[in-house]
XYZ file of C-alpha atoms in Angstrom:
552
model
C 39.371 -9.385 -33.363
C 38.379 -5.939 -32.136
C 35.868 -5.593 -34.997
C 34.415 -9.035 -34.197
C 34.105 -8.097 -30.514
C 32.288 -4.863 -31.376
C 29.965 -6.792 -33.703
C 29.189 -9.259 -30.917
C 28.355 -6.445 -28.523
C 26.072 -4.828 -31.102
C 24.399 -8.169 -31.823
C 23.643 -8.727 -28.122
C 22.291 -5.178 -27.773
C 20.081 -5.433 -30.855
C 18.845 -8.855 -29.775
C 17.860 -7.441 -26.398
C 16.035 -4.558 -28.065
C 14.289 -6.940 -30.452
C 13.175 -9.069 -27.527
C 11.674 -6.020 -25.861
C 9.850 -5.064 -29.075
C 8.592 -8.598 -29.679
C 7.190 -8.827 -26.159
C 5.385 -5.530 -26.579
C 3.585 -7.036 -29.561
C 2.342 -9.860 -27.339
C 0.147 -7.483 -25.334
C -3.393 -6.468 -26.207
C -3.920 -2.880 -25.098
C -7.606 -2.976 -26.002
C -8.102 -5.953 -23.688
C -6.350 -4.161 -20.819
C -8.595 -1.147 -21.320
C -11.741 -3.323 -21.538
C -10.867 -4.940 -18.212
C -10.420 -1.532 -16.581
C -13.807 -0.432 -17.879
C -15.414 -3.598 -16.524
C -13.783 -3.516 -13.094
C -14.442 0.192 -12.551
C -18.062 0.072 -13.731
C -20.842 1.030 -11.317
C -22.091 -2.569 -11.325
C -19.025 -3.495 -9.228
C -20.019 -0.840 -6.636
C -16.469 0.278 -5.917
C -15.233 -3.273 -5.233
C -15.545 -3.136 -1.451
C -14.453 -6.362 0.278
C -17.390 -8.337 1.591
C -19.862 -6.631 -0.748
C -21.692 -8.019 -3.756
C -19.584 -5.771 -5.956
C -16.411 -7.118 -4.384
C -17.560 -10.701 -4.950
C -18.316 -9.905 -8.597
C -14.857 -8.381 -9.037
C -13.081 -11.390 -7.535
C -15.085 -13.797 -9.668
C -14.428 -11.734 -12.799
C -10.674 -11.897 -12.158
C -10.807 -15.661 -11.596
C -12.802 -16.106 -14.807
C -10.271 -14.019 -16.736
C -7.400 -16.112 -15.392
C -9.131 -19.319 -16.396
C -9.952 -17.996 -19.865
C -6.313 -16.968 -20.336
C -5.076 -20.460 -19.531
C -3.664 -19.534 -16.115
C -3.980 -22.412 -13.660
C -5.539 -22.064 -10.185
C -2.954 -20.925 -7.639
C -4.409 -22.558 -4.523
C -4.484 -26.247 -5.446
C -7.652 -26.490 -7.555
C -9.022 -23.106 -6.517
C -8.434 -19.551 -7.708
C -9.294 -18.233 -4.247
C -7.487 -17.868 -0.941
C -10.190 -16.707 1.443
C -9.194 -14.125 4.052
C -11.341 -14.070 7.242
C -12.295 -10.494 8.050
C -14.228 -8.295 10.410
C -15.944 -5.216 8.991
C -16.798 -2.241 11.203
C -18.807 0.807 10.122
C -18.997 3.575 12.693
C -22.221 5.471 13.237
C -21.653 8.865 11.529
C -23.619 10.513 14.332
C -20.802 9.607 16.738
C -19.319 12.551 18.604
C -15.926 12.793 20.258
C -16.097 14.508 23.650
C -13.135 15.995 25.521
C -13.570 16.802 29.204
C -11.418 18.933 31.462
C -10.870 18.140 35.150
C -13.585 20.658 36.017
C -16.111 18.901 33.762
C -16.118 21.361 30.888
C -16.821 19.647 27.545
C -15.651 20.247 23.982
C -17.355 18.102 21.326
C -16.272 17.205 17.798
C -18.250 15.974 14.800
C -17.595 12.768 12.866
C -16.338 13.442 9.355
C -15.725 17.157 9.668
C -13.436 17.045 12.713
C -12.499 13.397 13.191
C -12.982 9.874 11.922
C -12.839 6.790 14.095
C -12.993 3.033 14.054
C -12.071 0.249 16.431
C -10.006 -2.911 16.277
C -11.888 -4.359 19.263
C -13.984 -6.214 16.647
C -17.259 -5.549 18.448
C -20.324 -3.375 17.889
C -20.095 -1.141 20.943
C -17.137 0.634 22.513
C -17.631 2.871 25.566
C -14.389 4.726 26.047
C -13.523 6.979 28.973
C -9.769 7.450 29.265
C -7.031 9.952 30.020
C -5.408 11.750 27.086
C -1.622 11.760 26.799
C 0.259 13.694 24.115
C 2.963 11.221 22.994
C 4.821 13.254 20.391
C 5.612 11.170 17.313
C 4.828 7.912 19.112
C 8.152 6.317 18.149
C 10.505 3.917 19.890
C 13.553 3.564 17.602
C 16.740 2.437 19.377
C 18.738 2.717 16.149
C 18.073 6.456 16.198
C 18.430 6.709 19.973
C 14.832 7.914 20.035
C 12.078 6.952 22.463
C 8.864 8.913 22.918
C 7.688 6.349 25.467
C 9.975 7.058 28.398
C 8.634 6.280 31.825
C 6.725 3.322 33.218
C 4.214 1.307 31.184
C 1.417 2.619 33.415
C 1.867 5.995 31.702
C 0.218 4.536 28.569
C -1.780 1.465 29.545
C -5.499 2.102 29.142
C -4.975 5.660 27.944
C -5.592 7.470 24.661
C -2.442 8.758 23.003
C -2.442 11.805 20.747
C 0.326 11.247 18.188
C 1.783 13.249 15.320
C 1.962 11.720 11.847
C 5.297 11.298 10.028
C 8.896 11.159 11.315
C 10.507 13.847 13.437
C 12.135 16.343 11.044
C 15.854 16.230 10.348
C 17.939 19.023 11.847
C 21.106 20.836 10.899
C 22.919 18.857 13.583
C 21.392 15.544 12.434
C 20.571 15.851 8.723
C 20.074 12.090 8.334
C 17.755 11.696 11.318
C 15.005 9.248 10.331
C 16.086 9.232 6.693
C 16.002 13.004 6.266
C 13.204 13.594 3.729
C 12.695 9.875 3.129
C 9.848 8.654 5.304
C 10.711 5.615 7.412
C 8.199 3.075 8.666
C 8.293 4.849 12.038
C 6.440 7.703 10.351
C 3.603 5.604 8.963
C 0.228 5.670 10.675
C 0.189 1.871 10.759
C 3.336 1.878 12.902
C 1.838 4.451 15.291
C -1.179 2.226 15.917
C 0.980 -0.898 16.287
C 3.362 0.700 18.796
C 0.563 2.177 20.887
C -1.140 -1.238 21.017
C 2.137 -2.809 22.174
C 2.144 -0.283 25.025
C -1.356 -1.302 26.086
C -2.979 1.972 25.070
C -6.755 2.080 24.792
C -6.674 4.252 21.722
C -4.828 6.637 19.436
C -5.752 10.003 17.990
C -3.524 10.871 15.023
C -3.183 14.533 14.085
C -3.499 14.983 10.336
C -1.900 17.682 8.230
C -1.784 17.685 4.445
C 1.961 18.308 4.529
C 2.745 15.383 6.837
C 0.415 12.883 5.188
C 0.913 13.910 1.560
C -2.852 14.198 0.976
C -5.746 16.274 2.243
C -8.373 15.619 4.903
C -10.795 14.632 2.131
C -8.726 11.454 1.615
C -8.728 10.622 5.336
C -12.463 11.193 5.462
C -13.312 9.095 2.417
C -10.896 6.318 3.419
C -12.122 6.038 7.009
C -15.685 7.327 6.933
C -17.382 4.077 5.946
C -16.515 0.390 6.384
C -13.137 -0.432 7.850
C -11.798 -3.965 7.890
C -9.311 -6.083 9.775
C -8.200 -9.681 9.582
C -10.432 -11.549 12.004
C -8.761 -12.648 15.211
C -9.410 -16.065 16.663
C -10.256 -16.600 20.324
C -6.693 -17.904 20.814
C -5.152 -14.760 19.322
C -3.710 -12.591 22.092
C -2.647 -9.790 19.736
C -2.941 -6.326 21.252
C -5.600 -4.100 19.790
C -6.937 -0.586 20.154
C -10.469 0.263 21.195
C -10.113 3.548 19.320
C -8.228 4.250 16.097
C -8.875 7.842 15.158
C -7.671 10.759 13.050
C -8.401 14.420 13.746
C -7.850 17.514 11.651
C -5.051 19.819 12.738
C -7.692 22.369 13.749
C -9.524 19.814 15.903
C -6.234 18.715 17.474
C -5.477 22.346 18.289
C -8.873 22.839 19.948
C -8.562 19.620 21.947
C -5.290 20.749 23.501
C -6.521 24.288 24.032
C -9.023 22.829 26.496
C -5.973 22.044 28.668
C -4.294 25.401 27.922
C -1.766 23.574 25.743
C -0.551 24.731 22.337
C -0.269 22.100 19.576
C 2.407 24.028 17.679
C 4.502 24.367 20.826
C 4.157 20.650 21.580
C 5.000 19.792 17.971
C 8.217 21.794 18.281
C 9.121 20.140 21.573
C 8.313 16.670 20.222
C 10.786 17.162 17.365
C 13.709 17.088 19.798
C 15.350 14.020 21.254
C 14.496 13.547 24.913
C 10.888 14.669 24.568
C 8.734 13.519 27.481
C 5.061 12.649 26.965
C 2.611 15.188 28.359
C -0.337 14.105 30.469
C -2.890 16.665 29.338
C -5.268 16.281 32.276
C -8.057 15.776 29.739
C -10.367 12.798 29.366
C -11.572 11.336 26.094
C -15.140 10.039 26.070
C -16.591 8.242 23.088
C -19.616 6.017 22.649
C -18.761 4.288 19.399
C -21.614 2.257 17.981
C -20.805 0.355 14.816
C -22.291 -2.078 12.388
C -20.201 -5.241 12.470
C -20.028 -8.050 9.943
C -17.909 -11.166 9.685
C -17.105 -12.449 6.249
C -14.445 -13.879 3.988
C -12.967 -11.982 1.081
C -10.618 -13.705 -1.337
C -7.185 -13.117 -2.645
C -7.524 -14.328 -6.246
C -4.553 -16.500 -7.189
C -3.359 -18.014 -10.472
C -0.132 -19.757 -11.450
C 1.931 -20.466 -14.536
C 4.366 -23.361 -14.314
C 8.036 -22.712 -15.013
C 10.106 -24.457 -17.656
C 12.881 -25.950 -15.518
C 12.272 -29.288 -13.814
C 14.021 -28.165 -10.621
C 13.555 -24.394 -10.498
C 9.830 -24.559 -11.238
C 9.401 -25.358 -7.537
C 10.458 -21.760 -6.860
C 8.177 -18.816 -7.652
C 8.125 -15.222 -8.786
C 5.091 -13.450 -7.334
C 3.137 -10.605 -8.928
C 0.651 -8.688 -6.774
C -2.048 -6.153 -7.555
C -5.024 -5.312 -5.332
C -8.547 -5.618 -6.697
C -10.414 -3.760 -3.950
C -11.328 -0.115 -3.595
C -13.509 1.860 -1.169
C -16.953 0.671 -2.224
C -19.863 3.056 -1.641
C -19.387 6.140 0.530
C -20.521 9.702 0.981
C -21.768 11.314 -2.266
C -19.528 13.952 -3.807
C -20.618 17.298 -5.267
C -21.988 15.459 -8.313
C -24.046 13.132 -6.148
C -21.769 10.205 -7.024
C -21.197 7.845 -4.115
C -19.532 4.926 -5.926
C -15.756 4.939 -5.535
C -14.948 3.206 -8.816
C -11.145 3.124 -8.363
C -10.303 3.038 -12.072
C -6.679 4.039 -11.627
C -6.480 2.684 -8.086
C -6.430 -0.157 -8.896
C -8.552 -1.502 -11.731
C -5.681 -0.407 -13.982
C -3.140 -2.521 -12.087
C -5.375 -5.597 -12.013
C -6.132 -5.332 -15.731
C -2.428 -5.053 -16.499
C -1.285 -7.968 -14.321
C -4.060 -10.093 -15.844
C -2.547 -9.364 -19.245
C 0.957 -10.238 -17.995
C -0.434 -13.543 -16.718
C -2.129 -14.235 -20.035
C 0.994 -13.478 -22.050
C 3.066 -15.791 -19.878
C 0.460 -18.575 -20.029
C 0.414 -18.383 -23.836
C 4.174 -18.864 -24.082
C 5.382 -22.280 -25.141
C 6.577 -24.036 -21.993
C 10.200 -24.080 -23.159
C 10.074 -20.278 -23.594
C 8.690 -19.553 -20.146
C 10.965 -18.495 -17.287
C 12.567 -21.360 -15.393
C 10.789 -20.517 -12.170
C 7.040 -20.699 -11.876
C 4.974 -17.554 -11.465
C 2.203 -16.795 -8.993
C -0.269 -13.984 -9.714
C -2.015 -12.697 -6.581
C -4.858 -10.195 -6.796
C -5.184 -9.117 -3.201
C -8.177 -8.037 -1.199
C -8.460 -5.164 1.295
C -5.274 -3.320 0.345
C -7.061 -0.054 0.988
C -7.776 -1.200 4.534
C -4.115 -1.622 5.482
C -2.669 -4.177 3.031
C -4.738 -6.913 4.647
C -4.870 -9.436 1.807
C -1.140 -9.251 1.281
C -0.530 -9.359 5.031
C -2.647 -12.496 5.304
C -0.816 -14.143 2.420
C 2.586 -13.312 3.924
C 1.557 -15.133 7.099
C -0.234 -17.960 5.254
C 1.748 -18.365 2.024
C 0.589 -20.781 -0.646
C 4.233 -21.178 -1.681
C 6.925 -21.444 1.029
C 8.645 -18.105 1.517
C 12.029 -19.800 1.189
C 11.037 -20.729 -2.355
C 9.710 -17.266 -3.239
C 12.267 -15.465 -5.398
C 10.725 -12.021 -5.215
C 7.609 -9.900 -5.506
C 6.659 -7.446 -8.262
C 3.747 -5.213 -7.266
C 1.655 -2.946 -9.481
C -0.660 -0.405 -7.862
C -1.890 2.014 -10.517
C -0.691 1.782 -14.125
C 0.373 4.610 -16.376
C -2.488 5.542 -18.694
C -1.354 9.115 -19.301
C 1.268 8.566 -21.982
C 4.566 6.729 -22.642
C 7.516 7.761 -20.484
C 11.287 7.607 -20.752
C 11.664 6.710 -17.063
C 10.104 4.718 -14.227
C 10.626 3.830 -10.572
C 10.872 0.460 -8.858
C 10.335 1.262 -5.187
C 12.530 -0.947 -3.020
C 14.821 -2.093 -5.829
C 17.862 -0.571 -4.193
C 17.305 -2.716 -1.097
C 18.100 -6.082 -2.694
C 19.486 -7.954 -5.669
C 16.242 -7.166 -7.469
C 17.749 -3.770 -8.247
C 20.232 -5.247 -10.729
C 17.425 -7.048 -12.545
C 15.442 -3.819 -12.772
C 18.477 -1.990 -14.142
C 18.982 -4.606 -16.867
C 15.368 -4.375 -17.969
C 15.634 -0.590 -18.060
C 18.820 -0.640 -20.124
C 17.258 -2.980 -22.694
C 14.404 -0.516 -23.104
C 16.518 2.636 -22.895
C 14.569 3.763 -19.854
C 15.950 5.734 -16.933
C 15.402 4.259 -13.480
C 14.496 6.993 -11.043
C 14.541 6.669 -7.294
C 11.510 7.444 -5.197
C 10.470 10.862 -6.523
C 8.358 11.574 -3.426
C 10.279 9.904 -0.588
C 8.565 11.996 2.059
C 5.237 10.293 1.293
C 6.460 6.794 2.132
C 5.054 4.975 -0.896
C 7.280 1.977 -0.167
C 5.123 1.239 2.874
C 1.779 1.862 1.194
C 1.121 -1.092 -1.085
C 1.087 -4.872 -1.204
C 4.809 -5.458 -1.693
C 5.484 -4.198 1.846
C 4.122 -7.250 3.758
C 6.361 -9.402 1.533
C 9.381 -7.276 2.446
C 8.530 -7.541 6.143
C 8.828 -11.318 5.973
C 12.096 -11.086 4.048
C 11.032 -11.479 0.411
C 12.820 -8.991 -1.918
C 10.051 -6.817 -3.308
C 9.484 -3.892 -5.628
C 6.504 -1.763 -6.555
C 6.557 -0.416 -10.096
C 5.621 3.226 -10.557
C 5.486 4.932 -13.883
C 7.820 7.788 -14.651
C 7.259 11.510 -14.872
C 9.050 12.292 -18.146
C 6.299 11.841 -20.712
C 7.189 11.505 -24.373
C 5.590 13.583 -25.799
C 4.667 15.946 -22.967
C 1.144 15.603 -21.633
C -1.585 17.972 -22.754
C -5.301 18.434 -22.202
C -7.245 16.064 -19.956
C -4.254 13.777 -19.390
C -2.137 16.673 -18.134
C -4.817 18.018 -15.801
C -5.692 14.572 -14.372
C -2.014 13.838 -13.751
C -1.418 17.216 -12.126
C -4.502 17.100 -9.892
C -4.657 13.389 -9.105
C -3.831 13.516 -5.389
C -5.963 16.587 -4.693
C -9.046 15.671 -6.739
C -9.102 11.959 -7.575
C -7.154 9.903 -5.022
C -9.673 7.888 -2.966
C -12.516 9.929 -4.390
C -15.588 8.978 -6.409
C -14.029 10.869 -9.321
C -11.364 8.170 -9.925
C -13.122 6.921 -13.058
C -12.188 5.633 -16.503
C -11.994 8.139 -19.381
C -11.832 7.572 -23.111
C -8.568 9.498 -23.412
C -6.634 6.807 -21.536
C -3.519 5.855 -23.485
C -3.240 2.104 -24.095
C 0.312 2.371 -25.433
C 1.415 3.678 -22.033
C -0.319 0.800 -20.272
C 1.313 -1.745 -22.570
C 4.703 -0.137 -21.983
C 4.411 -0.722 -18.237
C 2.970 -4.217 -18.675
C 5.841 -5.262 -20.926
C 8.372 -3.875 -18.465
C 6.748 -5.812 -15.613
C 6.876 -8.988 -17.678
C 10.542 -8.464 -18.557
C 11.515 -8.021 -14.898
C 9.558 -11.138 -13.947
C 11.151 -13.225 -16.693
C 14.650 -12.110 -15.734
C 13.913 -12.859 -12.079
C 12.444 -16.203 -13.058
C 15.618 -17.116 -14.948
C 18.138 -15.737 -12.441
C 20.641 -18.449 -11.378
C 20.234 -17.393 -7.743
C 17.394 -15.799 -5.849
C 18.032 -12.159 -4.898
C 18.593 -11.321 -1.245
C 18.240 -8.159 0.785
C 21.442 -6.200 1.270
C 23.134 -7.005 4.560
C 22.623 -3.433 5.807
C 18.933 -3.279 4.933
C 16.298 -3.302 7.668
C 14.703 -6.418 6.144
C 17.938 -8.444 5.964
C 17.224 -10.146 9.300
C 13.787 -11.264 8.108
C 15.386 -12.495 4.879
C 17.833 -14.626 6.891
C 14.992 -16.075 8.971
C 13.060 -16.867 5.809
C 15.988 -18.659 4.176
C 17.392 -20.163 7.364
C 20.750 -18.435 6.793
């Protein structure tokens, strides 16, 4: 009996391995690469939402879905249009800081600061008091509130705020997740909280250490068109007239005008009980912008599940098709931000996953149906995903989970990977099973201080209670990287992230791309066949949203 039991275990293991190998053979690495080349070509002009290049990219994706046999995901359409407002600030704009005596210090757009507005209008004339508000956080669970005092202390004023969470201390080593960035540290939260307080604007102080990337990324990401979901006349949502970043040097010089020291204030702000500082300075800004109203689509396809009942529930894949469009030319004179890695690679891979699933015989498909969403305006603040989460094409209560891919491994095969957010819900067990079948190690977030969980399209799904993961390739390459692959991998954040240099190269490794695609498919199939939908852990911050979504 013991020998029979051992044989059964071996048979199950080998069958699982065979399944993994067979699925790998279903993928066409050359087709994935060809799609990356197409999407990141200059003819797509960096895939900016609302541009001709962006329209071409969306149509290309829809055409690829149709050719692969993937059905439209929005009734008879492959598109879910997202209403947007685009704002492009005049690069000649100057930020002026005035003291009580009338002395002025001016700062240059691009070199010292970048700015946009969520007022959704062409002209903003700002003249407001400047308040240093520390980390700009109100977190009762940490007994932390940088907004003590009456609401009048912030209403109509500009708040200077530090990026990231307050640092952990020896006395409180787990304060704000220790090295793991919480949402309170994200720039999106800072803007949201300031708007809730009625502030007129926010100036965020950038440092490479706190943000995880250099000023060049802030400049390229915010120096051209910025987008928001268009508000209706009935929408009473708070907004900011000014949304700005400054370099650490510019922030230092601003406060010096009031005889204040940024480093001293940063130290004071890191302690509980910090009180905001009214600097006595005034911020003056005449922000003239080009404004355009347009619609930009999420591209959506679906593959029907095999079970008569469960096919009414859905597994959702996401991958954003947009990038930064056309911006300032780099040292080579290149001004097209092609976004080959970020995220033509992810789109090309999810398209292949969709095609593989569509080609399966219906009886072999997962029991649940699958929705493939190629989102718009991720680079602008996860806007396409945010819009979908508030206007879902499939009820959230019938959405089993979200698998997001933002940048696919093209360096070389790995023996490990990460699934950001897996530990938060029952999705984690599914990820672990897929890893075990493929003899892959599941690593946690290898850079928790950079807050990647909050930086891609799975996050809006999590906020509305849908268990979500974002796949990230591993760091243990087999064999070790050499040559161009090694240098690109090492220098990606410093030289390629949100730069015109993020381009396709012939050395890209298709086997690595197929490895990640097959893993994504395996997780989706397992989730699609799971007898119950995963839920967020009771202690997780998204558990309450999960309960609201499911009604229990």
